[in-house]
Amino acid sequence: MKKITFPITEEQLNDLKAGDRVLASGYLYTARDAAHKRMYELLQNGKALPIDVKGQTIYYVGAAPAKPGYAVGPCGPTSSYRMDKYAPSLLDCGLKVMIGKGIRNDDVIESMKNNNAVYLIAIGGAAALIAKSITKSELVCYEDLGTEAIYRYEVEDMPLIVGIDSKGGNVYKR
Amino acid sequence: MDTRQIEASEITLAVKKMFMDCNYFIGDDILSAIKSSYEEESLPVAKDVLKQLIDNHEIASSEEIPICQDTGMAVLFVEYGDKVTVANGSFTDAVNEGVRRAYIDGYLRKSVVSDPVFDRINTKDNTPAVIHTQIVPGDKIKITAGGKGFGSENMSAVKMLTPSAGVEGVKKFILDTVAHAGPNPCPPMVIGVGIGGTFEKAAELAKRATMRRIDTSNPDKRYAELEKELLEEVNKMNIGPAGLGGKTTALGLNIETYPTHIAGMPVAVNICCHASRHKECVI
């Protein structure tokens, strides 16, 4: 089991191979369909993003509400392919890590290789368990989107698997 | 005609309880299937994923928090007795109020948007529910309710096969749909198949099939054997838990059928994730 930090270091990123199990600590941003659409449209119009994604991590998730006393509600990954249309633009802005579940298309994989980025997967449906590794959640922007708003999560030993590494090694291609 | 009055508030409370319960407590049929798959898998990554799912169910049920963050769109199958009248409200409003209270009071995620194409504004209470109602003889209301997650819903398909396709055509379409879904719908899946009826009836049957316990079989022996055979075929695909390989691609495969037209043989495949969440009640 490899230990990594978010934001990820170049050295850690280069060391990750498809299939590796990792425990991640540090912080990341959440974004899913609606937030991606907004960010993509900003970039299309030559405008600045609400968060600086350079070197950062985006987790594709829309959490359930937190019960009183909890840092965050259950928060497993959502299907990544729905973000495929938007991901290359963010990778071109320096995004280094995407976390989700399921397959990515060739455009995303090509862009990951060009931009030296990695795709990690969390176990879909293990949402209550994954929430145990999130220690803090704060709203960053797009509050009107509800569960689809962008949040900043602090994570500690978040269990992940390398889905696609920066050389294009792919855990789903067997 | 003698009628039986049921208070709208009673329906609301029953619906609220079903949606909260189904999101916290997985069915014992699903949990025991995951546990036996865990014993049977030899691939370490498959074992590891199944162990996480077992641990996840333990956390969700003991802390009464949702199993999955996608607590679904509310779907209800209602058998409405023709001698029932609802007092102090309407049936549909009472159901939606139950959904609203479950999703707000139960810390479930609100995942419904008002308009599918243009506005896509969250309704903030997970309403409206999708309600399939059948009028039946009697003075009771039977409700089967489930929260349907969309990671798997998006992997579902309907095909208008024609009679010459035969059982081989049915098998091929089901297996192709599952293979195409691959790692996306959070395998191990529960697969609901609807065969017959019309275009929309097949889809409804497939949804209903996902809400039947996976330790039951179709009462027609031929379909029961087809369920068994297709489940075995699916589990040879090596999609495996979380799509990372292994023997457990599906936990169950249920088929429901209905008479159809001389020219047709509609088939619908409704994919559900491993967290197949549904409850029943009779009021």
XYZ file of C-alpha atoms in Angstrom:
457
model
C 0.000 0.000 0.000
C 1.495 3.318 -1.133
C 0.945 6.541 0.807
C 0.409 9.687 -1.234
C -0.456 13.289 -0.477
C -2.817 15.756 -2.140
C -1.723 17.983 -3.802
C 0.365 15.165 -5.228
C 4.101 15.553 -5.791
C 5.594 14.891 -9.230
C 7.665 12.091 -7.710
C 4.641 10.359 -6.161
C 2.652 10.717 -9.379
C 5.382 9.187 -11.529
C 5.638 6.264 -9.126
C 1.951 5.274 -9.438
C 1.125 2.277 -11.619
C -2.337 1.072 -12.647
C -3.639 -1.333 -10.017
C -1.621 0.099 -7.124
C -3.576 0.487 -3.912
C -2.953 3.796 -2.210
C -3.920 5.717 0.905
C -4.214 9.443 0.245
C -4.008 12.308 2.732
C -4.168 16.071 2.264
C -6.924 18.028 0.561
C -8.937 17.882 -2.645
C -11.856 19.558 -4.393
C -15.160 17.939 -5.249
C -16.899 18.523 -8.583
C -19.333 16.519 -10.671
C -21.561 17.077 -13.719
C -23.014 20.538 -13.150
C -19.822 22.111 -11.711
C -17.797 20.661 -14.580
C -20.197 22.129 -17.120
C -19.831 25.557 -15.543
C -16.028 25.382 -15.383
C -15.855 24.153 -18.964
C -18.014 27.026 -20.167
C -15.814 29.530 -18.314
C -12.736 28.131 -20.058
C -14.511 28.145 -23.431
C -15.209 31.835 -22.899
C -11.630 32.579 -21.850
C -12.597 33.270 -18.234
C -10.871 32.258 -14.997
C -11.942 29.185 -13.007
C -13.345 29.642 -9.482
C -10.557 27.377 -8.164
C -6.949 27.132 -9.294
C -6.713 23.507 -10.427
C -2.961 23.584 -11.111
C -1.395 20.616 -9.325
C -4.727 19.792 -7.677
C -7.079 16.860 -7.237
C -10.761 16.694 -8.204
C -13.019 14.022 -6.725
C -16.171 13.245 -8.719
C -18.696 13.133 -5.906
C -21.963 14.574 -4.711
C -22.194 13.710 -1.031
C -25.343 12.937 0.905
C -26.055 15.476 3.688
C -24.022 15.067 6.873
C -25.878 13.926 9.950
C -25.220 16.141 13.001
C -21.802 15.322 14.419
C -20.390 14.111 11.092
C -17.773 15.987 9.023
C -19.428 14.855 5.823
C -22.255 12.582 4.644
C -21.681 9.364 2.714
C -19.574 10.291 -0.300
C -18.616 7.560 -2.744
C -17.481 8.235 -6.300
C -19.805 8.895 -9.219
C -19.278 7.532 -12.765
C -16.339 9.345 -14.331
C -17.240 8.982 -18.009
C -19.807 11.757 -17.670
C -16.915 14.153 -17.004
C -14.932 12.970 -20.061
C -16.162 15.853 -22.217
C -14.808 18.381 -19.702
C -11.724 16.682 -18.246
C -9.134 17.454 -20.969
C -9.685 21.225 -20.571
C -9.023 20.956 -16.838
C -5.980 18.737 -17.389
C -4.648 21.423 -19.754
C -4.974 23.863 -16.829
C -2.694 21.644 -14.736
C -5.127 19.330 -12.936
C -3.052 16.341 -11.770
C -5.439 13.881 -10.145
C -9.016 12.845 -10.920
C -10.890 10.469 -8.620
C -14.029 8.625 -9.678
C -15.188 5.208 -10.798
C -15.435 3.426 -14.129
C -13.913 3.863 -17.542
C -12.517 6.995 -19.287
C -12.487 7.660 -23.004
C -9.426 7.866 -25.254
C -9.410 11.691 -25.310
C -9.063 11.806 -21.536
C -6.345 9.135 -21.490
C -4.401 10.925 -24.227
C -4.699 14.219 -22.356
C -3.554 12.519 -19.128
C -0.419 11.257 -20.894
C 0.306 14.674 -22.397
C -0.244 16.480 -19.102
C 1.281 13.828 -16.816
C -1.837 13.196 -14.749
C -3.357 10.203 -13.001
C -6.874 8.771 -12.558
C -7.633 7.109 -9.251
C -10.691 5.079 -8.433
C -12.674 4.777 -5.235
C -15.057 1.881 -4.653
C -18.522 2.776 -5.873
C -21.176 2.242 -3.261
C -18.770 2.152 -0.326
C -19.915 5.666 0.554
C -20.355 5.327 4.314
C -16.909 3.750 4.580
C -15.201 6.373 2.382
C -16.751 9.170 4.483
C -14.669 7.935 7.430
C -11.539 9.202 5.656
C -12.887 12.741 5.139
C -12.056 14.863 8.163
C -13.363 18.240 7.041
C -15.625 19.622 4.328
C -16.087 23.256 3.399
C -18.072 24.880 0.637
C -15.937 26.631 -1.988
C -18.416 27.817 -4.632
C -21.563 27.095 -6.655
C -23.683 26.732 -3.516
C -26.830 26.904 -5.651
C -25.944 23.488 -7.095
C -26.627 21.779 -3.754
C -24.852 18.424 -3.650
C -23.142 19.358 -6.948
C -21.409 22.437 -5.468
C -17.615 22.508 -5.215
C -16.355 21.554 -1.760
C -12.857 21.321 -0.322
C -12.343 18.062 1.580
C -9.523 17.290 3.956
C -8.742 13.605 3.694
C -6.786 11.158 5.770
C -5.806 7.724 4.485
C -8.502 7.721 1.814
C -8.476 4.221 0.239
C -8.005 4.417 -3.552
C -6.757 2.320 -6.462
C -4.779 3.642 -9.428
C -7.217 3.283 -12.344
C -5.146 4.822 -15.131
C -1.552 5.920 -14.597
C 0.281 8.767 -16.306
C 1.760 6.396 -18.943
C -1.716 5.147 -19.918
C -1.567 1.899 -17.937
C -5.227 1.008 -17.371
C -6.664 -1.279 -14.707
C -9.839 -1.828 -16.775
C -7.918 -3.086 -19.830
C -7.346 -6.745 -19.082
C -69.836 -0.949 -1.816
C -67.991 -1.090 1.508
C -64.945 1.097 1.466
C -62.031 1.310 3.844
C -60.692 4.727 4.706
C -56.945 5.185 5.056
C -55.607 8.461 6.392
C -53.233 10.242 3.997
C -50.864 10.740 6.936
C -50.618 6.976 7.416
C -49.495 6.559 3.804
C -46.969 9.390 4.219
C -45.451 7.793 7.319
C -45.233 4.360 5.681
C -43.525 5.787 2.587
C -41.102 7.837 4.678
C -40.102 4.776 6.683
C -39.550 2.647 3.564
C -37.211 5.160 1.947
C -35.196 5.745 5.096
C -34.967 2.033 5.891
C -34.032 0.958 2.375
C -31.218 3.503 2.246
C -29.695 2.442 5.594
C -30.377 -1.287 5.786
C -29.510 -3.526 2.854
C -31.711 -6.578 2.297
C -30.486 -9.807 3.894
C -30.628 -11.495 0.455
C -28.116 -8.987 -0.944
C -25.851 -9.057 2.098
C -25.662 -12.834 2.196
C -24.898 -12.906 -1.556
C -22.033 -10.432 -1.046
C -20.743 -12.495 1.882
C -20.778 -15.756 -0.048
C -19.097 -14.071 -3.026
C -16.407 -12.849 -0.635
C -15.793 -16.455 0.420
C -15.701 -17.700 -3.181
C -13.468 -15.043 -4.753
C -9.787 -15.894 -4.937
C -8.532 -12.703 -6.642
C -7.196 -10.434 -3.856
C -8.577 -7.189 -5.340
C -12.065 -8.731 -5.717
C -11.957 -9.957 -2.114
C -10.771 -6.547 -0.964
C -13.623 -4.711 -2.725
C -16.255 -7.118 -1.364
C -14.809 -6.712 2.129
C -15.197 -2.934 1.782
C -18.832 -3.420 0.765
C -19.509 -5.661 3.775
C -17.844 -3.106 6.086
C -19.819 -0.327 4.396
C -23.126 -2.091 5.109
C -22.084 -2.574 8.728
C -21.365 1.171 9.094
C -24.534 2.256 7.260
C -26.874 0.047 9.274
C -25.310 0.622 12.687
C -25.046 4.405 12.275
C -28.245 4.746 10.236
C -26.584 6.633 7.410
C -27.048 5.973 3.683
C -25.232 2.992 2.146
C -24.475 5.103 -0.938
C -24.463 8.861 -1.466
C -26.760 8.320 -4.437
C -29.912 7.642 -2.473
C -31.743 7.442 -5.747
C -34.883 8.621 -7.426
C -37.926 7.330 -5.568
C -39.762 4.578 -7.450
C -42.912 2.931 -6.118
C -44.999 0.023 -7.335
C -48.457 0.282 -5.820
C -51.194 -2.314 -5.707
C -54.141 -0.175 -4.767
C -57.193 -1.998 -3.458
C -60.383 -0.879 -5.186
C -62.217 -0.605 -1.850
C -59.738 1.935 -0.429
C -60.418 5.637 -0.148
C -57.873 8.117 1.143
C -59.062 10.492 3.858
C -57.708 14.012 4.325
C -55.554 14.174 1.238
C -54.784 12.514 -2.059
C -52.776 9.344 -2.508
C -50.155 10.909 -4.803
C -49.622 13.903 -2.518
C -49.343 11.585 0.481
C -46.663 9.517 -1.277
C -44.655 12.564 -2.343
C -44.888 13.984 1.173
C -43.451 10.708 2.470
C -40.578 10.924 -0.006
C -39.976 14.576 0.928
C -39.826 13.801 4.656
C -37.582 10.766 4.187
C -35.066 12.653 2.085
C -35.043 15.756 4.305
C -35.347 14.208 7.790
C -33.309 11.128 6.905
C -30.232 12.951 5.548
C -30.696 11.396 2.121
C -29.360 13.112 -0.978
C -31.745 15.188 -3.070
C -30.943 14.096 -6.603
C -33.974 15.149 -8.646
C -34.003 18.086 -11.070
C -37.200 19.796 -12.173
C -36.731 19.797 -15.933
C -34.599 17.175 -17.685
C -33.124 19.294 -20.480
C -33.276 23.042 -20.001
C -33.564 24.085 -16.344
C -32.152 21.113 -14.451
C -32.909 22.834 -11.134
C -32.785 20.622 -8.056
C -36.241 20.262 -6.479
C -34.458 20.102 -3.082
C -36.737 17.406 -1.643
C -36.218 14.536 -4.128
C -39.788 14.761 -5.389
C -41.603 13.896 -7.519
C -41.524 10.142 -7.138
C -42.126 7.775 -10.046
C -45.326 5.928 -9.099
C -46.614 2.851 -10.927
C -50.142 2.112 -9.769
C -52.275 -0.944 -10.411
C -55.848 -1.161 -9.180
C -56.493 -4.569 -7.586
C -59.459 -6.083 -5.767
C -59.378 -5.553 -2.008
C -59.234 -3.045 0.818
C -55.470 -2.711 1.233
C -52.608 -0.836 -0.377
C -49.412 -2.767 -1.032
C -46.344 -0.694 -1.811
C -42.928 -1.819 -3.020
C -40.556 1.123 -2.927
C -36.939 1.679 -3.761
C -34.378 4.410 -4.277
C -32.859 3.891 -7.721
C -29.328 5.135 -8.235
C -28.457 6.461 -11.646
C -24.906 5.190 -12.127
C -26.553 1.884 -12.933
C -29.809 3.296 -14.333
C -27.770 4.968 -17.101
C -26.426 1.548 -18.163
C -29.918 0.130 -18.795
C -31.463 -0.490 -22.220
C -34.640 -1.492 -24.041
C -34.708 -3.308 -27.360
C -37.672 -4.158 -29.558
C -36.711 -7.681 -30.573
C -38.992 -9.501 -32.987
C -40.191 -13.103 -32.582
C -37.635 -14.678 -34.926
C -34.846 -13.559 -32.556
C -35.997 -16.302 -30.160
C -34.471 -17.038 -26.793
C -30.982 -16.706 -28.296
C -31.748 -13.103 -29.242
C -32.989 -12.420 -25.723
C -29.821 -13.865 -24.192
C -27.554 -11.928 -26.545
C -29.205 -8.594 -25.827
C -29.024 -9.126 -22.054
C -25.366 -10.200 -22.125
C -24.402 -7.396 -24.540
C -26.054 -4.826 -22.265
C -24.180 -6.120 -19.215
C -20.859 -6.264 -21.099
C -21.361 -2.705 -22.319
C -22.126 -1.548 -18.763
C -18.799 -3.007 -17.640
C -17.311 -1.323 -14.552
C -19.659 1.707 -14.619
C -22.784 0.564 -12.736
C -20.930 -0.388 -9.516
C -20.692 -4.149 -9.980
C -21.499 -6.646 -8.599
C -24.809 -5.740 -10.205
C -28.369 -6.846 -9.713
C -29.909 -7.297 -13.157
C -33.607 -6.859 -13.788
C -35.001 -8.164 -17.068
C -38.462 -7.475 -18.459
C -39.673 -9.456 -21.463
C -42.939 -8.912 -23.297
C -45.735 -6.369 -23.128
C -45.090 -3.162 -25.019
C -42.125 -0.784 -25.190
C -42.889 0.827 -21.806
C -44.258 -2.339 -20.175
C -40.974 -4.185 -20.725
C -39.089 -1.388 -18.970
C -41.538 -1.379 -16.081
C -41.188 -5.170 -15.718
C -37.408 -4.828 -15.677
C -37.580 -2.282 -12.869
C -39.985 -4.515 -10.979
C -37.539 -7.391 -11.442
C -34.775 -5.395 -9.712
C -37.089 -5.067 -6.716
C -37.680 -8.812 -6.349
C -35.496 -10.587 -3.814
C -32.490 -12.215 -5.494
C -32.992 -15.456 -3.566
C -36.273 -16.042 -5.429
C -36.859 -17.431 -8.936
C -39.362 -16.813 -11.687
C -42.303 -19.208 -11.059
C -42.081 -20.495 -14.664
C -39.351 -23.149 -14.660
C -38.096 -22.137 -18.134
C -37.488 -18.569 -17.044
C -36.044 -19.711 -13.721
C -33.495 -21.753 -15.680
C -32.815 -18.794 -17.957
C -32.164 -16.615 -14.883
C -29.675 -19.164 -13.609
C -27.948 -19.653 -16.952
C -27.614 -15.928 -17.656
C -26.290 -15.208 -14.159
C -23.600 -17.846 -14.734
C -22.735 -16.324 -18.133
C -22.536 -12.821 -16.645
C -20.231 -14.072 -13.897
C -17.843 -15.477 -16.506
C -17.305 -11.985 -17.946
C -14.537 -11.167 -15.445
C -15.889 -7.649 -14.876
C -15.890 -8.414 -11.160
C -16.410 -6.252 -8.075
C -15.845 -2.560 -8.959
C -14.940 -3.720 -12.469
C -11.494 -4.825 -11.316
C -11.907 -8.478 -12.276
C -13.177 -11.570 -10.509
C -15.999 -14.067 -10.461
C -18.652 -11.754 -9.024
C -20.038 -9.497 -11.761
C -23.668 -9.896 -10.671
C -25.296 -10.981 -7.424
C -28.621 -11.809 -8.999
C -30.593 -11.760 -12.248
C -34.382 -11.670 -12.158
C -36.723 -11.997 -15.117
C -40.340 -10.819 -15.221
C -42.597 -11.418 -18.221
C -45.934 -10.300 -19.667
C -47.960 -11.371 -22.729
C -47.015 -9.510 -25.878
C -48.111 -8.792 -29.470
C -47.837 -11.347 -32.296
C -45.263 -9.135 -34.027
C -43.047 -8.370 -31.046
C -40.745 -9.510 -28.260
C -39.623 -6.407 -26.341
C -36.758 -6.911 -23.884
C -35.622 -4.430 -21.249
C -32.557 -4.720 -19.055
C -32.547 -2.548 -15.957
C -29.167 -2.597 -14.285
C -28.915 -1.992 -10.566
C -25.755 -1.677 -8.485
C -24.847 -3.992 -5.595
C -26.811 -1.701 -3.275
C -30.206 -2.850 -4.529
C -32.435 -0.981 -2.117
C -36.139 -1.715 -1.772
C -38.763 -2.361 0.908
C -42.367 -3.480 0.960
C -45.338 -2.637 3.114
C -49.053 -3.333 3.241
C -51.369 -0.678 4.606
